[in-house]
PDB file of C-alpha atoms and ligand atoms in Angstrom:
ATOM      1  CA  MET A   1      -3.049 -21.092   1.756  1.00 85.00           C
ATOM      2  CA  HIS A   2      -2.955 -19.967  -1.846  1.00 87.00           C
ATOM      3  CA  PRO A   3       0.653 -19.938  -3.080  1.00 88.00           C
ATOM      4  CA  ALA A   4       1.193 -18.729  -6.646  1.00 87.00           C
ATOM      5  CA  GLY A   5       3.399 -21.781  -7.290  1.00 89.00           C
ATOM      6  CA  PRO A   6       1.945 -24.756  -5.349  1.00 92.00           C
ATOM      7  CA  PHE A   7       5.015 -26.951  -6.005  1.00 92.00           C
ATOM      8  CA  LEU A   8       7.508 -24.163  -6.694  1.00 90.00           C
ATOM      9  CA  ILE A   9       9.734 -24.937  -9.688  1.00 90.00           C
ATOM     10  CA  PRO A  10      10.925 -28.557 -10.088  1.00 91.00           C
ATOM     11  CA  HIS A  11      14.478 -29.155  -8.827  1.00 92.00           C
ATOM     12  CA  GLU A  12      16.835 -32.100  -9.241  1.00 94.00           C
ATOM     13  CA  SER A  13      19.027 -33.584  -6.519  1.00 94.00           C
ATOM     14  CA  LEU A  14      22.696 -33.589  -7.593  1.00 95.00           C
ATOM     15  CA  ARG A  15      23.760 -36.032  -4.874  1.00 97.00           C
ATOM     16  CA  ALA A  16      22.025 -38.816  -2.970  1.00 98.00           C
ATOM     17  CA  THR A  17      20.851 -37.675   0.447  1.00 96.00           C
ATOM     18  CA  THR A  18      18.530 -38.640   3.295  1.00 96.00           C
ATOM     19  CA  ILE A  19      15.879 -36.239   4.615  1.00 91.00           C
ATOM     20  CA  ASN A  20      13.700 -37.175   7.586  1.00 91.00           C
ATOM     21  CA  GLY A  21      14.566 -40.828   7.045  1.00 96.00           C
ATOM     22  CA  TYR A  22      13.657 -40.743   3.340  1.00 94.00           C
ATOM     23  CA  HIS A  23      16.429 -41.690   0.908  1.00 97.00           C
ATOM     24  CA  ILE A  24      16.547 -39.328  -2.090  1.00 96.00           C
ATOM     25  CA  PRO A  25      18.762 -40.806  -4.850  1.00 98.00           C
ATOM     26  CA  ALA A  26      20.892 -38.515  -7.048  1.00 98.00           C
ATOM     27  CA  GLY A  27      18.985 -37.276 -10.089  1.00 97.00           C
ATOM     28  CA  THR A  28      15.563 -37.276  -8.409  1.00 97.00           C
ATOM     29  CA  ARG A  29      13.098 -34.657  -9.554  1.00 95.00           C
ATOM     30  CA  VAL A  30      12.040 -32.818  -6.394  1.00 92.00           C
ATOM     31  CA  PHE A  31       8.842 -30.847  -5.901  1.00 92.00           C
ATOM     32  CA  ILE A  32       8.384 -28.740  -2.765  1.00 90.00           C
ATOM     33  CA  ASN A  33       4.740 -28.863  -1.724  1.00 91.00           C
ATOM     34  CA  THR A  34       4.189 -25.335  -0.391  1.00 90.00           C
ATOM     35  CA  HIS A  35       0.459 -25.768  -0.924  1.00 90.00           C
ATOM     36  CA  GLY A  36       0.545 -28.674   1.547  1.00 92.00           C
ATOM     37  CA  LEU A  37       2.747 -26.725   3.975  1.00 90.00           C
ATOM     38  CA  GLY A  38       0.108 -23.982   4.190  1.00 89.00           C
ATOM     39  CA  ARG A  39      -2.558 -26.558   5.060  1.00 90.00           C
ATOM     40  CA  ASN A  40      -0.534 -28.675   7.459  1.00 93.00           C
ATOM     41  CA  GLU A  41      -2.326 -28.808  10.814  1.00 93.00           C
ATOM     42  CA  GLU A  42       0.904 -29.815  12.558  1.00 92.00           C
ATOM     43  CA  ILE A  43       2.250 -26.395  11.616  1.00 89.00           C
ATOM     44  CA  TRP A  44      -0.827 -24.133  11.604  1.00 90.00           C
ATOM     45  CA  ASP A  45      -3.886 -24.117  13.853  1.00 92.00           C
ATOM     46  CA  ASN A  46      -7.335 -23.715  12.231  1.00 93.00           C
ATOM     47  CA  VAL A  47      -5.797 -23.716   8.780  1.00 90.00           C
ATOM     48  CA  GLU A  48      -9.009 -22.777   6.966  1.00 88.00           C
ATOM     49  CA  GLU A  49      -9.518 -19.657   9.078  1.00 92.00           C
ATOM     50  CA  PHE A  50      -8.610 -16.352   7.405  1.00 88.00           C
ATOM     51  CA  ARG A  51      -6.399 -14.868  10.116  1.00 90.00           C
ATOM     52  CA  PRO A  52      -3.551 -12.871   8.568  1.00 86.00           C
ATOM     53  CA  GLU A  53      -2.383 -11.746  12.013  1.00 89.00           C
ATOM     54  CA  ARG A  54      -1.081 -15.288  12.578  1.00 87.00           C
ATOM     55  CA  HIS A  55       1.969 -14.071  10.632  1.00 84.00           C
ATOM     56  CA  TRP A  56       2.835 -11.387  13.184  1.00 85.00           C
ATOM     57  CA  LEU A  57       5.616 -12.351  15.562  1.00 82.00           C
ATOM     58  CA  ASP A  58       5.496 -11.726  19.337  1.00 83.00           C
ATOM     59  CA  ASP A  59       7.768  -8.675  19.022  1.00 85.00           C
ATOM     60  CA  GLY A  60       5.309  -7.037  16.589  1.00 80.00           C
ATOM     61  CA  SER A  61       7.364  -7.767  13.459  1.00 80.00           C
ATOM     62  CA  ARG A  62       6.159  -9.853  10.519  1.00 76.00           C
ATOM     63  CA  VAL A  63       7.368 -13.260   9.353  1.00 77.00           C
ATOM     64  CA  GLU A  64       9.858 -12.404   6.594  1.00 78.00           C
ATOM     65  CA  ILE A  65       8.581 -14.419   3.639  1.00 80.00           C
ATOM     66  CA  SER A  66      10.982 -13.178   0.969  1.00 79.00           C
ATOM     67  CA  HIS A  67      14.164 -14.560   2.609  1.00 79.00           C
ATOM     68  CA  GLY A  68      12.982 -18.171   2.667  1.00 76.00           C
ATOM     69  CA  ALA A  69      14.242 -18.417   6.254  1.00 79.00           C
ATOM     70  CA  ASP A  70      11.029 -19.735   7.822  1.00 81.00           C
ATOM     71  CA  PHE A  71      10.262 -23.189   6.429  1.00 83.00           C
ATOM     72  CA  LYS A  72       6.622 -22.980   7.535  1.00 84.00           C
ATOM     73  CA  ILE A  73       5.869 -20.624   4.653  1.00 86.00           C
ATOM     74  CA  LEU A  74       7.889 -20.636   1.432  1.00 88.00           C
ATOM     75  CA  PRO A  75       6.025 -18.767  -1.323  1.00 88.00           C
ATOM     76  CA  PHE A  76       9.364 -17.797  -2.924  1.00 91.00           C
ATOM     77  CA  SER A  77      11.232 -20.993  -2.031  1.00 90.00           C
ATOM     78  CA  ALA A  78      14.535 -20.955  -0.102  1.00 89.00           C
ATOM     79  CA  GLY A  79      18.237 -21.390  -0.642  1.00 88.00           C
ATOM     80  CA  LYS A  80      20.407 -20.562  -3.637  1.00 88.00           C
ATOM     81  CA  ARG A  81      17.645 -20.912  -6.222  1.00 88.00           C
ATOM     82  CA  LYS A  82      14.938 -18.997  -4.357  1.00 91.00           C
ATOM     83  CA  CYS A  83      13.114 -16.236  -6.220  1.00 92.00           C
ATOM     84  CA  PRO A  84      15.503 -13.296  -6.692  1.00 94.00           C
ATOM     85  CA  GLY A  85      12.528 -10.990  -7.386  1.00 94.00           C
ATOM     86  CA  ALA A  86      10.788 -11.674  -4.046  1.00 92.00           C
ATOM     87  CA  PRO A  87      11.184  -8.174  -2.499  1.00 92.00           C
ATOM     88  CA  LEU A  88      10.012  -6.583  -5.779  1.00 95.00           C
ATOM     89  CA  GLY A  89       7.125  -9.076  -6.015  1.00 93.00           C
ATOM     90  CA  VAL A  90       5.964  -8.332  -2.459  1.00 91.00           C
ATOM     91  CA  THR A  91       6.184  -4.566  -3.078  1.00 94.00           C
ATOM     92  CA  LEU A  92       4.307  -4.769  -6.390  1.00 96.00           C
ATOM     93  CA  VAL A  93       1.493  -6.891  -4.945  1.00 94.00           C
ATOM     94  CA  LEU A  94       1.155  -4.543  -1.950  1.00 94.00           C
ATOM     95  CA  MET A  95       1.153  -1.428  -4.146  1.00 97.00           C
ATOM     96  CA  ALA A  96      -1.400  -2.861  -6.590  1.00 97.00           C
ATOM     97  CA  LEU A  97      -3.737  -4.010  -3.789  1.00 96.00           C
ATOM     98  CA  ALA A  98      -3.330  -0.722  -1.890  1.00 97.00           C
ATOM     99  CA  ARG A  99      -4.339   1.268  -4.987  1.00 95.00           C
ATOM    100  CA  LEU A 100      -7.328  -0.977  -5.692  1.00 96.00           C
ATOM    101  CA  PHE A 101      -8.574  -0.731  -2.090  1.00 96.00           C
ATOM    102  CA  HIS A 102      -7.910   3.000  -1.909  1.00 96.00           C
ATOM    103  CA  CYS A 103      -9.731   3.771  -5.177  1.00 96.00           C
ATOM    104  CA  PHE A 104     -12.785   1.491  -4.966  1.00 97.00           C
ATOM    105  CA  ASP A 105     -15.314   0.067  -2.538  1.00 97.00           C
ATOM    106  CA  TRP A 106     -15.430  -3.650  -3.307  1.00 96.00           C
ATOM    107  CA  ALA A 107     -18.298  -6.075  -2.788  1.00 95.00           C
ATOM    108  CA  PRO A 108     -18.699  -9.698  -3.967  1.00 90.00           C
ATOM    109  CA  LEU A 109     -21.769 -10.210  -6.183  1.00 91.00           C
ATOM    110  CA  GLU A 110     -22.309 -13.701  -4.802  1.00 87.00           C
ATOM    111  CA  GLU A 111     -22.837 -14.478  -1.126  1.00 87.00           C
ATOM    112  CA  HIS A 112     -20.340 -17.360  -1.171  1.00 87.00           C
ATOM    113  CA  VAL A 113     -16.839 -16.606  -2.457  1.00 86.00           C
ATOM    114  CA  ASP A 114     -15.516 -19.737  -4.173  1.00 90.00           C
ATOM    115  CA  THR A 115     -11.843 -20.131  -3.176  1.00 88.00           C
ATOM    116  CA  ARG A 116     -11.187 -23.355  -5.085  1.00 91.00           C
ATOM    117  CA  GLU A 117      -8.122 -23.428  -7.297  1.00 92.00           C
ATOM    118  CA  VAL A 118      -6.797 -25.216 -10.370  1.00 92.00           C
ATOM    119  CA  TYR A 119      -3.500 -27.053  -9.790  1.00 86.00           C
ATOM    120  CA  GLY A 120      -0.634 -26.621 -12.204  1.00 87.00           C
ATOM    121  CA  MET A 121       2.693 -24.868 -12.410  1.00 89.00           C
ATOM    122  CA  THR A 122       0.808 -21.843 -11.101  1.00 92.00           C
ATOM    123  CA  MET A 123      -2.489 -21.957  -9.242  1.00 92.00           C
ATOM    124  CA  PRO A 124      -5.245 -19.672 -10.569  1.00 92.00           C
ATOM    125  CA  LYS A 125      -8.761 -19.589  -9.138  1.00 93.00           C
ATOM    126  CA  ALA A 126     -11.079 -22.278 -10.534  1.00 94.00           C
ATOM    127  CA  GLU A 127     -13.910 -19.768 -10.872  1.00 93.00           C
ATOM    128  CA  PRO A 128     -13.350 -16.065 -11.412  1.00 92.00           C
ATOM    129  CA  LEU A 129     -14.221 -13.771  -8.534  1.00 91.00           C
ATOM    130  CA  ILE A 130     -17.100 -11.542  -9.611  1.00 93.00           C
ATOM    131  CA  VAL A 131     -17.269  -8.302  -7.680  1.00 95.00           C
ATOM    132  CA  SER A 132     -18.621  -4.794  -7.978  1.00 96.00           C
ATOM    133  CA  ALA A 133     -16.114  -1.964  -7.719  1.00 96.00           C
ATOM    134  CA  ARG A 134     -17.591   1.401  -6.773  1.00 95.00           C
ATOM    135  CA  PRO A 135     -15.311   4.435  -7.180  1.00 95.00           C
ATOM    136  CA  ARG A 136     -14.754   6.166  -3.835  1.00 95.00           C
ATOM    137  CA  LEU A 137     -12.647   9.132  -4.999  1.00 95.00           C
ATOM    138  CA  ALA A 138     -13.413  12.208  -7.128  1.00 94.00           C
ATOM    139  CA  ILE A 139     -14.169  10.982 -10.663  1.00 91.00           C
ATOM    140  CA  ASN A 140     -11.445  13.143 -12.305  1.00 92.00           C
ATOM    141  CA  LEU A 141      -8.798  11.020 -10.506  1.00 90.00           C
ATOM    142  CA  TYR A 142      -9.615   7.894 -12.539  1.00 87.00           C
ATOM    143  CA  ASN A 143      -8.219   8.922 -15.965  1.00 77.00           C
TER     144      ASN A 143
HETATM  145  C1  LIG B 201       4.630 -12.236  -5.935  1.00 77.46           C
HETATM  146  C2  LIG B 201       5.422 -12.431  -7.002  1.00 77.46           C
HETATM  147  C3  LIG B 201       6.359 -13.629  -7.186  1.00 77.46           C
HETATM  148  C4  LIG B 201       6.246 -14.917  -6.721  1.00 77.46           C
HETATM  149  C5  LIG B 201       5.133 -15.522  -5.843  1.00 77.46           C
HETATM  150  C6  LIG B 201       7.416 -15.634  -7.189  1.00 77.46           C
HETATM  151  C7  LIG B 201       7.694 -16.979  -6.912  1.00 77.46           C
HETATM  152  C8  LIG B 201       8.791 -17.659  -7.378  1.00 77.46           C
HETATM  153  C9  LIG B 201       9.074 -19.042  -7.101  1.00 77.46           C
HETATM  154  C10 LIG B 201       8.208 -19.968  -6.235  1.00 77.46           C
HETATM  155  C11 LIG B 201      10.219 -19.377  -7.731  1.00 77.46           C
HETATM  156  C12 LIG B 201      10.887 -20.770  -7.763  1.00 77.46           C
HETATM  157  C13 LIG B 201      11.967 -20.897  -6.743  1.00 77.46           C
HETATM  158  C14 LIG B 201      12.525 -22.284  -6.796  1.00 77.46           C
HETATM  159  O1  LIG B 201      13.202 -22.628  -7.794  1.00 77.46           O
HETATM  160  O2  LIG B 201      12.290 -23.077  -5.887  1.00 77.46           O
HETATM  161  C15 LIG B 201      10.683 -18.194  -8.423  1.00 77.46           C
HETATM  162  C16 LIG B 201      11.826 -18.140  -9.196  1.00 77.46           C
HETATM  163  C17 LIG B 201      12.240 -17.019  -9.868  1.00 77.46           C
HETATM  164  N1  LIG B 201      11.659 -15.767  -9.851  1.00 77.46           N
HETATM  165 FE1  LIG B 201       9.991 -15.260  -8.832  1.00 77.46          FE
HETATM  166  N2  LIG B 201       8.203 -14.781  -7.921  1.00 77.46           N
HETATM  167  C18 LIG B 201       7.603 -13.542  -7.923  1.00 77.46           C
HETATM  168  C19 LIG B 201       8.088 -12.390  -8.515  1.00 77.46           C
HETATM  169  C20 LIG B 201       9.253 -12.294  -9.258  1.00 77.46           C
HETATM  170  C21 LIG B 201       9.776 -11.077  -9.833  1.00 77.46           C
HETATM  171  C22 LIG B 201       9.109  -9.688  -9.687  1.00 77.46           C
HETATM  172  C23 LIG B 201      10.926 -11.422 -10.501  1.00 77.46           C
HETATM  173  C24 LIG B 201      11.882 -10.561 -11.293  1.00 77.46           C
HETATM  174  C25 LIG B 201      11.877  -9.232 -11.330  1.00 77.46           C
HETATM  175  C26 LIG B 201      11.128 -12.851 -10.321  1.00 77.46           C
HETATM  176  C27 LIG B 201      12.165 -13.580 -10.859  1.00 77.46           C
HETATM  177  C28 LIG B 201      12.399 -14.919 -10.643  1.00 77.46           C
HETATM  178  C29 LIG B 201      13.529 -15.673 -11.218  1.00 77.46           C
HETATM  179  C30 LIG B 201      14.608 -15.133 -12.185  1.00 77.46           C
HETATM  180  C31 LIG B 201      13.438 -16.987 -10.730  1.00 77.46           C
HETATM  181  C32 LIG B 201      14.370 -18.179 -11.030  1.00 77.46           C
HETATM  182  C33 LIG B 201      15.468 -18.255  -9.985  1.00 77.46           C
HETATM  183  C34 LIG B 201      16.396 -19.438 -10.204  1.00 77.46           C
HETATM  184  O3  LIG B 201      15.962 -20.457 -10.747  1.00 77.46           O
HETATM  185  O4  LIG B 201      17.576 -19.371  -9.809  1.00 77.46           O
HETATM  186  N3  LIG B 201      10.090 -13.356  -9.569  1.00 77.46           N
HETATM  187  N4  LIG B 201       9.798 -17.164  -8.195  1.00 77.46           N
END
């Protein structure tokens, strides 16, 4: 729902081609709308619902987002020019979030969390999230 790069990085078609009946001439600037993919009701049911478990597969494994193999979700793009830092990015985000959740009890200061975004090359929140963070470990561990 909230990809870091809503249209990935602009690409250019080297050759003319046809995709889904649309003719793409050579030299066309191409934007991949991953933001739209994440909100497409033909792909996802109840798109607005926060349900991370929708990304678990029937065999208990997770959808592998860093390979760009599943075209329903492409936060790192796909193909030859996909993000080479995807596995590191996923690990860093997980580690940072894990530390923040382990070290603090978090609570939003406003009842309604505003999830609107600003569109651009990257997609930051329109309004900052204001929260309280209460340490949950021994205080000497926070130096
Ligand atoms: C969660 C973190 C990250 C996200 C969401 C992300 C996302 C992306 C996206 C969407 C692209 C454009 C792919 C395309 O051209 O269609 C990209 C390209 C790229 N990313 Fe990342 N990235 C992340 C972390 C990293 C890290 C940690 C590194 C390096 C250590 C990295 C290095 C690159 C490079 C070099 C490219 C250009 C690849 C090319 O044009 O051939 N990224 N990234």
